[in-house]
XYZ file of N, CA and C in Angstrom:
657
model
N 101.350 78.080 101.603
C 102.248 78.299 100.636
C 103.461 79.422 101.932
N 104.930 78.376 101.352
C 105.894 79.097 102.090
C 106.594 80.462 101.434
N 107.456 80.725 102.186
C 108.839 81.719 101.875
C 109.700 80.509 100.997
N 110.501 81.150 99.854
C 111.676 80.813 99.648
C 110.774 79.829 98.274
N 109.804 79.879 97.456
C 109.482 79.169 96.476
C 109.610 79.539 95.394
N 110.424 80.214 95.599
C 111.126 80.494 93.886
C 111.786 80.774 93.162
N 112.830 78.933 92.870
C 113.721 79.286 93.109
C 114.542 80.522 91.706
N 115.898 80.483 91.640
C 116.311 81.643 90.657
C 115.787 82.140 90.461
N 114.754 82.700 91.075
C 114.278 84.720 90.952
C 114.666 84.917 91.649
N 115.773 86.270 91.807
C 116.167 87.455 92.327
C 115.282 88.521 92.538
N 115.579 88.444 93.457
C 115.401 89.793 94.614
C 114.681 90.977 93.328
N 115.966 91.152 92.775
C 115.715 92.221 91.662
C 114.895 92.467 90.615
N 114.278 90.502 90.742
C 114.013 90.701 89.258
C 112.503 90.740 89.932
N 111.747 91.035 91.541
C 111.003 91.057 91.795
C 110.178 92.513 92.049
N 111.732 93.574 92.503
C 111.227 95.183 92.696
C 111.013 95.890 91.416
N 110.585 95.600 89.909
C 110.566 96.421 89.590
C 108.682 95.887 89.367
N 108.865 94.429 89.280
C 107.449 93.901 89.377
C 106.336 94.637 90.398
N 106.817 94.702 91.743
C 106.097 94.849 93.099
C 105.661 96.295 92.696
N 106.679 97.724 92.455
C 106.825 98.535 92.930
C 105.563 98.648 91.198
N 105.990 98.855 89.699
C 104.821 98.977 89.179
C 103.401 98.923 89.727
N 103.572 97.210 89.476
C 101.670 96.940 90.216
C 101.279 97.466 91.440
N 102.413 97.811 92.437
C 101.058 99.150 93.564
C 101.448 99.850 92.373
N 101.902 100.466 92.558
C 102.491 102.062 92.209
C 102.515 102.144 91.268
N 101.966 101.669 90.032
C 101.374 102.401 88.684
C 102.026 104.081 88.760
N 101.676 104.440 89.228
C 101.782 106.202 88.720
C 103.442 106.606 89.204
N 103.815 106.020 89.782
C 105.768 106.410 89.622
C 106.527 106.643 91.066
N 105.301 106.532 92.021
C 105.465 107.493 92.906
C 106.891 107.251 93.468
N 108.190 107.843 95.009
C 108.682 107.135 95.318
C 108.993 105.854 95.820
N 108.717 105.259 96.214
C 108.948 103.935 97.300
C 109.627 103.920 98.219
N 110.212 103.479 99.813
C 110.891 103.432 100.431
C 111.455 102.740 100.323
N 113.147 102.568 100.321
C 113.308 100.899 100.128
C 113.741 100.817 101.143
N 113.794 101.028 102.878
C 113.872 99.735 103.484
C 112.203 99.667 103.870
N 111.004 99.768 102.913
C 109.595 99.216 102.625
C 109.863 97.649 101.692
N 110.518 98.564 100.690
C 111.150 97.328 100.070
C 111.973 96.326 99.830
N 112.837 96.468 101.100
C 114.117 95.819 101.496
C 112.937 94.524 102.590
N 112.076 95.132 103.482
C 110.998 94.216 104.113
C 109.568 93.447 103.927
N 109.295 93.791 102.373
C 108.189 93.195 101.712
C 109.227 92.406 101.135
N 110.451 92.026 101.032
C 110.663 90.861 100.060
C 111.384 89.872 101.094
N 111.456 90.485 102.407
C 112.302 89.718 103.568
C 110.641 88.696 103.639
N 109.296 88.933 103.221
C 108.689 88.702 103.902
C 108.808 86.625 102.900
N 108.829 86.980 101.841
C 108.837 85.797 100.621
C 110.073 85.331 100.583
N 110.766 85.647 101.718
C 112.134 85.080 102.838
C 114.149 85.746 101.894
N 113.536 86.793 101.395
C 114.843 87.302 101.094
C 115.679 88.662 101.526
N 116.860 87.757 101.343
C 117.657 88.839 102.583
C 117.933 89.651 102.664
N 118.305 90.717 103.299
C 118.141 92.666 103.333
C 119.273 92.893 102.097
N 120.235 91.794 102.224
C 121.568 92.319 101.473
C 121.446 92.020 100.596
N 120.553 91.119 99.632
C 120.369 90.572 98.323
C 119.460 91.356 97.748
N 118.580 92.181 98.278
C 117.465 93.491 97.988
C 118.356 94.469 97.780
N 118.966 94.693 98.285
C 119.459 95.996 98.561
C 120.755 96.261 97.346
N 121.175 95.170 96.989
C 122.642 94.446 95.944
C 121.499 94.928 94.639
N 119.945 93.924 94.201
C 119.102 94.086 92.924
C 118.493 96.099 93.087
N 118.805 96.143 94.221
C 118.533 97.989 93.888
C 119.538 98.810 93.470
N 120.871 98.634 94.204
C 122.112 99.366 93.134
C 122.145 98.918 91.683
N 121.664 97.636 91.493
C 122.143 96.902 90.119
C 121.216 97.985 89.199
N 119.695 98.008 90.290
C 118.369 98.774 88.851
C 118.709 100.293 88.689
N 119.361 100.534 89.600
C 119.607 102.120 89.377
C 120.529 101.834 88.518
N 121.788 101.488 88.781
C 122.968 101.400 87.377
C 122.645 101.321 85.889
N 121.763 100.357 85.822
C 120.829 99.760 84.567
C 120.216 101.353 84.107
N 119.583 102.178 85.203
C 118.287 103.118 84.352
C 117.345 102.195 84.633
N 116.829 101.864 85.935
C 115.183 100.347 85.867
C 114.880 101.639 87.416
N 115.689 101.518 88.319
C 114.819 102.746 88.814
C 115.928 103.607 89.122
N 114.842 104.658 89.361
C 115.297 106.263 90.031
C 115.500 105.705 91.863
N 116.497 106.837 91.867
C 116.907 106.451 93.875
C 117.000 108.205 93.945
N 116.211 108.190 95.093
C 116.491 109.405 95.571
C 116.423 110.050 97.046
N 116.733 110.762 97.598
C 117.180 110.547 99.433
C 116.756 111.705 99.602
N 116.646 111.192 100.765
C 116.397 112.325 102.247
C 116.413 112.446 103.045
N 118.206 112.810 103.668
C 118.530 112.979 104.915
C 119.100 111.329 104.463
N 118.878 110.527 105.615
C 119.230 108.830 105.431
C 118.230 107.968 104.902
N 117.811 108.855 104.518
C 116.624 107.717 103.682
C 116.446 107.541 102.602
N 116.380 106.428 101.886
C 116.844 106.588 100.292
C 115.237 105.922 99.738
N 115.083 106.175 98.750
C 113.576 105.953 98.283
C 113.715 106.029 96.394
N 112.598 105.145 95.864
C 113.030 103.861 94.411
C 112.060 104.876 93.838
N 111.910 105.018 91.897
C 110.905 104.711 91.919
C 111.191 104.184 90.220
N 109.855 103.786 89.723
C 111.006 102.844 87.877
C 110.815 104.139 87.313
N 112.203 103.652 86.727
C 112.257 104.437 85.205
C 110.828 104.333 84.577
N 111.246 105.543 83.621
C 109.804 105.028 82.149
C 110.396 103.941 81.795
N 111.331 103.575 81.265
C 111.569 102.494 80.112
C 110.789 101.460 81.455
N 111.182 101.280 82.203
C 110.305 99.781 82.908
C 109.615 99.644 83.262
N 108.700 101.279 83.611
C 107.726 101.979 84.201
C 106.623 100.925 82.646
N 107.416 101.767 81.239
C 106.642 100.843 80.138
C 106.266 99.757 80.363
N 107.650 98.765 80.352
C 107.796 97.406 80.501
C 106.596 96.058 81.086
N 106.739 96.946 82.598
C 105.635 95.924 83.558
C 104.160 96.569 83.515
N 104.152 98.307 82.454
C 102.216 97.865 82.500
C 102.248 97.173 81.094
N 103.755 96.800 79.996
C 102.619 95.778 79.328
C 102.596 94.530 79.867
N 103.882 93.941 80.423
C 103.914 92.384 80.960
C 102.273 92.722 82.166
N 101.937 93.589 82.533
C 100.370 93.779 83.036
C 99.545 92.954 82.672
N 99.486 94.286 81.356
C 98.833 93.971 79.954
C 98.580 92.227 79.780
N 98.937 91.701 79.466
C 99.757 90.752 79.002
C 98.973 90.102 79.855
N 99.128 89.581 81.308
C 98.809 88.935 82.151
C 97.068 89.022 82.362
N 96.840 90.677 82.387
C 95.337 90.046 82.491
C 94.963 90.205 81.455
N 95.388 90.003 80.170
C 94.377 89.516 78.823
C 94.934 87.646 78.753
N 95.914 87.445 80.024
C 95.179 85.947 79.034
C 95.228 84.971 79.481
N 94.838 84.007 78.411
C 93.366 83.378 78.628
C 92.288 83.675 77.426
N 92.180 84.951 77.564
C 90.867 85.245 77.305
C 90.734 85.327 75.442
N 90.134 84.933 74.746
C 89.650 85.286 73.647
C 89.909 85.758 72.794
N 91.088 85.447 71.415
C 90.796 86.617 71.025
C 90.669 86.327 69.043
N 91.082 87.172 68.938
C 90.512 86.498 67.031
C 92.200 86.429 67.021
N 92.148 85.755 65.772
C 93.323 85.474 64.551
C 93.027 85.018 63.371
N 93.343 86.233 62.630
C 93.176 85.756 61.263
C 94.262 85.046 60.408
N 94.509 84.730 61.109
C 96.047 83.216 60.537
C 97.540 83.741 60.082
N 97.703 85.264 60.363
C 99.040 85.494 60.268
C 99.845 85.364 61.339
N 100.824 85.391 60.852
C 102.271 85.230 61.566
C 103.525 86.135 61.192
N 104.449 86.310 62.324
C 105.282 86.996 61.907
C 106.638 86.351 62.447
N 107.171 86.657 61.016
C 108.951 85.704 60.813
C 109.924 87.250 60.629
N 110.458 86.956 62.201
C 111.816 87.586 62.688
C 112.793 87.047 62.024
N 114.072 87.653 60.790
C 115.293 87.703 59.779
C 116.099 88.118 61.229
N 116.768 87.830 61.804
C 117.952 88.989 62.505
C 119.065 88.030 62.489
N 120.173 89.516 61.893
C 121.775 88.536 62.031
C 122.063 89.903 62.449
N 122.248 89.554 63.887
C 123.687 90.060 64.982
C 124.679 89.831 65.034
N 125.929 90.773 64.752
C 127.379 89.851 64.897
C 127.463 89.691 66.458
N 128.427 89.459 66.299
C 128.945 88.685 67.507
C 129.604 89.565 68.745
N 130.067 91.262 67.785
C 130.670 92.464 68.725
C 128.989 93.411 69.270
N 128.062 92.140 69.021
C 126.817 92.890 69.931
C 126.135 92.181 70.661
N 127.101 91.034 70.942
C 125.981 89.282 71.279
C 125.551 89.566 72.485
N 125.720 91.360 74.001
C 124.535 91.357 74.902
C 123.201 91.778 74.013
N 123.481 92.769 73.610
C 121.934 92.938 72.598
C 121.324 92.267 71.674
N 121.953 91.221 71.526
C 121.399 90.035 70.942
C 121.229 88.674 71.505
N 121.408 89.035 72.969
C 120.743 88.437 75.152
C 119.517 89.246 74.733
N 119.621 90.270 74.979
C 118.626 90.809 75.297
C 117.487 90.887 73.634
N 117.313 90.302 72.286
C 116.586 91.035 71.879
C 116.028 89.766 71.477
N 116.851 87.872 71.664
C 116.181 86.795 72.085
C 115.606 86.875 73.155
N 115.845 87.010 74.306
C 115.052 87.443 75.172
C 113.549 88.501 74.946
N 113.722 89.039 74.649
C 112.022 90.369 74.048
C 111.002 89.489 73.402
N 112.279 88.971 72.279
C 111.190 87.701 71.233
C 111.103 86.933 71.960
N 111.506 86.176 72.992
C 110.597 85.657 73.553
C 109.248 85.404 74.200
N 109.458 87.050 74.852
C 108.581 87.915 76.114
C 107.334 87.839 74.660
N 107.332 88.429 74.693
C 106.924 88.322 73.044
C 105.873 87.465 72.502
N 106.059 86.367 72.478
C 105.616 85.364 72.012
C 106.384 84.069 70.726
N 107.274 84.774 70.520
C 108.534 83.890 69.543
C 108.902 82.560 69.741
N 108.729 81.657 68.604
C 109.965 80.266 69.140
C 110.793 80.511 67.784
N 112.176 79.861 68.534
C 112.773 80.173 67.806
C 112.774 78.733 66.343
N 112.260 79.337 64.889
C 112.871 78.289 64.271
C 114.346 77.622 63.590
N 114.579 78.968 63.383
C 116.137 78.842 63.037
C 116.922 79.291 63.705
N 118.287 79.228 63.465
C 119.331 80.221 64.407
C 118.837 81.487 64.363
N 118.174 82.118 62.791
C 118.266 83.576 63.011
C 116.802 83.882 62.252
N 115.964 82.518 62.874
C 114.518 82.755 62.536
C 113.973 82.981 63.404
N 112.715 83.802 63.956
C 112.282 83.696 64.664
C 111.124 83.596 64.415
N 109.376 83.125 65.002
C 108.104 83.365 64.377
C 107.208 83.272 66.024
N 106.278 84.035 65.436
C 104.730 84.016 66.696
C 103.746 84.092 65.765
N 103.170 83.804 65.764
C 101.426 82.835 65.738
C 100.622 83.917 65.360
N 100.440 85.155 65.274
C 100.285 86.098 65.476
C 100.766 87.737 64.246
N 100.011 88.249 64.431
C 100.745 89.528 63.635
C 101.005 90.749 64.460
N 102.349 91.526 65.332
C 103.243 92.187 66.020
C 104.202 92.518 65.232
N 103.986 93.365 64.005
C 105.066 93.947 63.415
C 105.215 95.134 64.878
N 104.158 95.826 64.609
C 104.445 97.170 65.619
C 105.025 97.155 66.671
N 104.800 96.225 67.545
C 105.222 95.929 68.454
C 107.328 95.168 68.459
N 106.610 94.464 67.129
C 108.434 94.085 67.376
C 109.994 95.989 66.134
N 108.754 96.157 65.567
C 109.651 97.190 65.479
C 109.700 98.349 66.373
N 109.082 98.584 67.680
C 109.018 99.011 68.623
C 110.314 98.695 69.023
N 110.770 97.048 69.435
C 111.679 96.520 69.825
C 113.457 96.661 69.330
N 112.798 97.283 67.700
C 113.909 96.683 67.166
C 115.094 98.245 67.126
N 113.457 99.648 67.712
C 114.004 101.293 67.876
C 115.406 100.955 69.041
N 114.342 99.690 70.157
C 115.013 100.136 71.440
C 116.502 99.916 71.975
N 116.267 98.470 70.620
C 117.740 97.393 70.647
C 118.962 98.398 69.846
N 118.378 99.129 68.886
C 119.041 100.581 67.093
C 119.686 99.254 66.981
N 118.296 98.076 66.567
C 118.808 97.253 65.786
C 118.271 97.261 63.672
N 118.330 98.916 63.552
C 118.064 98.551 62.170
C 119.145 98.218 61.054
N 118.466 97.178 60.071
C 119.047 97.385 59.272
C 119.870 95.578 59.831
N 119.669 94.833 60.757
C 119.998 93.695 61.696
C 119.170 92.864 61.283
N 117.724 93.483 61.905
C 116.947 92.654 61.016
C 115.359 93.399 60.721
N 115.564 91.487 59.936
C 114.185 92.537 58.352
C 112.966 91.316 59.392
N 111.332 91.769 58.807
C 110.285 91.526 59.624
C 109.217 90.830 58.356
N 108.157 90.057 58.689
C 107.952 89.645 57.380
C 106.262 89.644 58.320
N 105.070 89.722 57.754
C 104.298 89.130 57.749
C 103.145 88.260 57.182
N 103.084 87.203 56.914
C 101.884 86.331 56.064
C 101.960 84.973 56.929
N 101.195 83.719 55.712
C 100.689 82.430 56.393
C 101.695 81.481 55.708
N 101.979 80.581 56.244
C 102.883 78.730 56.247
C 101.949 78.820 54.610
N 102.691 78.479 53.971
C 102.541 78.095 52.979
C 101.721 76.578 52.866
N 100.975 75.791 51.798
C 100.349 74.539 51.565
C 101.006 73.770 52.203
N 101.770 73.887 51.739
C 103.382 73.169 51.892
C 104.133 71.909 53.075
N 103.862 73.773 54.189
C 104.706 73.787 55.196
C 103.580 73.041 56.227
N 104.528 71.689 57.137
C 103.790 71.252 57.910
C 103.569 72.040 58.868
N 102.925 72.823 59.543
C 102.467 73.873 60.630
C 102.282 72.804 62.738
N 102.108 71.624 62.069
C 102.486 71.376 62.963
C 103.423 70.948 64.344
N 104.161 70.291 62.725
C 106.392 70.310 63.156
C 106.432 71.384 63.276
N 106.412 72.502 62.822
C 107.130 73.826 63.222
C 106.565 74.366 64.656
N 105.165 74.088 65.012
C 105.034 74.150 66.167
C 105.983 73.329 67.397
N 106.353 72.307 67.188
C 106.711 71.582 67.927
C 108.576 71.532 67.633
N 109.146 72.685 67.020
C 110.052 72.755 66.389
C 110.147 73.464 67.188
N 109.356 74.653 67.126
C 109.460 76.295 68.404
C 108.768 76.502 69.719
N 108.397 75.434 70.212
C 107.685 74.999 71.192
C 107.596 74.042 71.344
N 107.957 73.884 72.966
C 107.910 71.854 73.660
C 106.724 71.619 74.195
N 105.503 71.903 73.689
C 104.194 72.353 73.930
C 104.378 71.109 74.713
N 105.021 70.447 74.545
C 104.382 68.674 76.154
C 104.838 69.786 76.768
N 106.124 70.694 77.695
C 106.113 70.476 78.359
C 105.304 71.382 79.339
N 104.934 72.903 78.169
C 104.048 73.550 78.478
C 102.253 73.419 78.819
N 102.092 72.536 78.426
C 100.842 71.274 79.309
C 101.102 71.374 79.848
N 102.415 70.616 80.968
C 102.332 69.802 81.915
C 102.064 71.040 82.291
N 102.928 72.265 82.530
C 103.491 73.543 83.806
C 101.878 74.279 83.533
N 101.036 74.765 82.262
C 99.509 74.681 82.842
C 98.743 74.584 82.914
N 99.116 73.233 83.343
C 97.855 71.675 83.860
C 98.627 71.941 85.784
N 99.351 71.856 85.977
C 100.407 72.491 87.460
C 99.826 73.401 87.537
N 99.719 74.751 86.678
C 99.327 75.699 87.334
C 98.285 75.979 87.756
N 97.179 75.139 87.183
C 95.968 76.003 87.015
C 95.504 74.606 88.687
N 95.849 73.547 88.848
C 95.636 72.720 89.758
C 95.872 73.347 91.397
N 97.169 73.545 90.557
C 98.095 74.911 92.205
C 96.878 75.216 92.927
N 96.471 77.213 91.799
C 95.895 77.985 92.191
C 94.374 77.649 91.911
N 93.825 76.673 91.921
C 92.242 76.162 91.776
C 91.389 76.739 93.043
N 92.964 76.053 94.103
C 91.121 76.459 95.703
C 91.208 77.886 96.144
N 92.043 78.838 94.846
C 91.521 80.378 95.269
C 91.098 81.428 94.006
N 90.407 80.932 93.247
C 89.174 81.163 92.481
C 88.004 81.630 93.425
N 87.583 81.251 94.806
C 86.642 81.213 94.962
C 87.493 82.722 95.827
N 86.030 84.128 96.309
C 86.411 85.386 96.825
C 86.447 84.362 98.216
N 85.845 83.986 99.156
C 86.143 83.018 100.361
C 87.536 82.867 100.841
N 88.237 81.713 100.076
C 89.435 81.550 100.003
C 90.282 82.425 99.677
N 90.348 83.406 98.927
C 91.000 84.979 98.719
C 90.867 85.526 100.304
N 89.861 85.506 100.216
C 89.476 86.633 101.889
C 90.265 86.098 103.275
N 90.190 84.759 103.083
C 90.608 84.056 103.832
C 92.425 84.454 104.399
N 93.150 85.291 103.416
C 94.263 84.921 103.392
C 95.273 86.513 104.282
N 96.636 86.008 104.922
C 96.656 86.737 105.854
C 97.418 87.490 104.594
N 98.045 89.318 104.864
C 98.653 89.638 104.205
C 99.641 89.181 103.702
N 100.720 88.912 104.536
C 102.052 88.401 103.830
C 101.321 87.430 102.732
N 100.748 85.931 102.821
C 100.506 84.906 102.524
C 99.610 85.430 100.768
N 98.651 86.581 101.289
C 98.456 87.418 99.609
C 99.651 87.587 98.630
N 100.764 88.120 99.697
C 101.989 88.840 98.942
C 102.842 87.204 98.067
N 102.637 86.216 98.701
C 103.632 84.617 98.463
C 102.428 84.143 97.394
N 101.174 84.566 97.492
C 101.122 84.083 96.213
C 100.754 84.439 95.556
N 100.714 85.829 94.957
C 100.520 87.133 94.272
C 101.887 87.180 93.091
N 103.097 86.488 94.927
C 104.076 86.235 94.007
C 104.103 85.028 92.716
């Protein structure tokens, strides 16, 4: 694997995951170290520094200066997000029980809150929701608690209604699935992922990686 394999993914996107995965207890990490680490993956130092500044500006990172040295750690909310991402990655593909319940979200967010609306859509997609109609999102699991946390964090009370239930016998569930998700594309992407990373399934293959190569494969 070589550097530069992450088209469209900025250095800023990697920083919270790198810090949060390696340092879940939230100690401060050297800014210069983060710049060097991402340089291994082909990111320019300037791009990483800009990303660090933006993450501090939006509260995702906390900054500490000691003389000429600057260090960073995750803000509490971002740390919770990274922990959630990590849990989803670790549990992916494991068999779980499902009682057939779906969660339906009806959201009518006005144009004056369009930035909040974008964040809501992104968060719903992360939670596994697909858009059935312009203002209707569905997930094939019961997850009202996660949606409640999302509504509270974005201050959308009164603009979002949530229901949990099962499709009527009149509903064409297969058609709903294909409207909400591009299942053909997902299947191709999962197959490509498995083919690409299958060689790393053995401990011998993983142990043979250098430090920089291990970082690139992880990313």
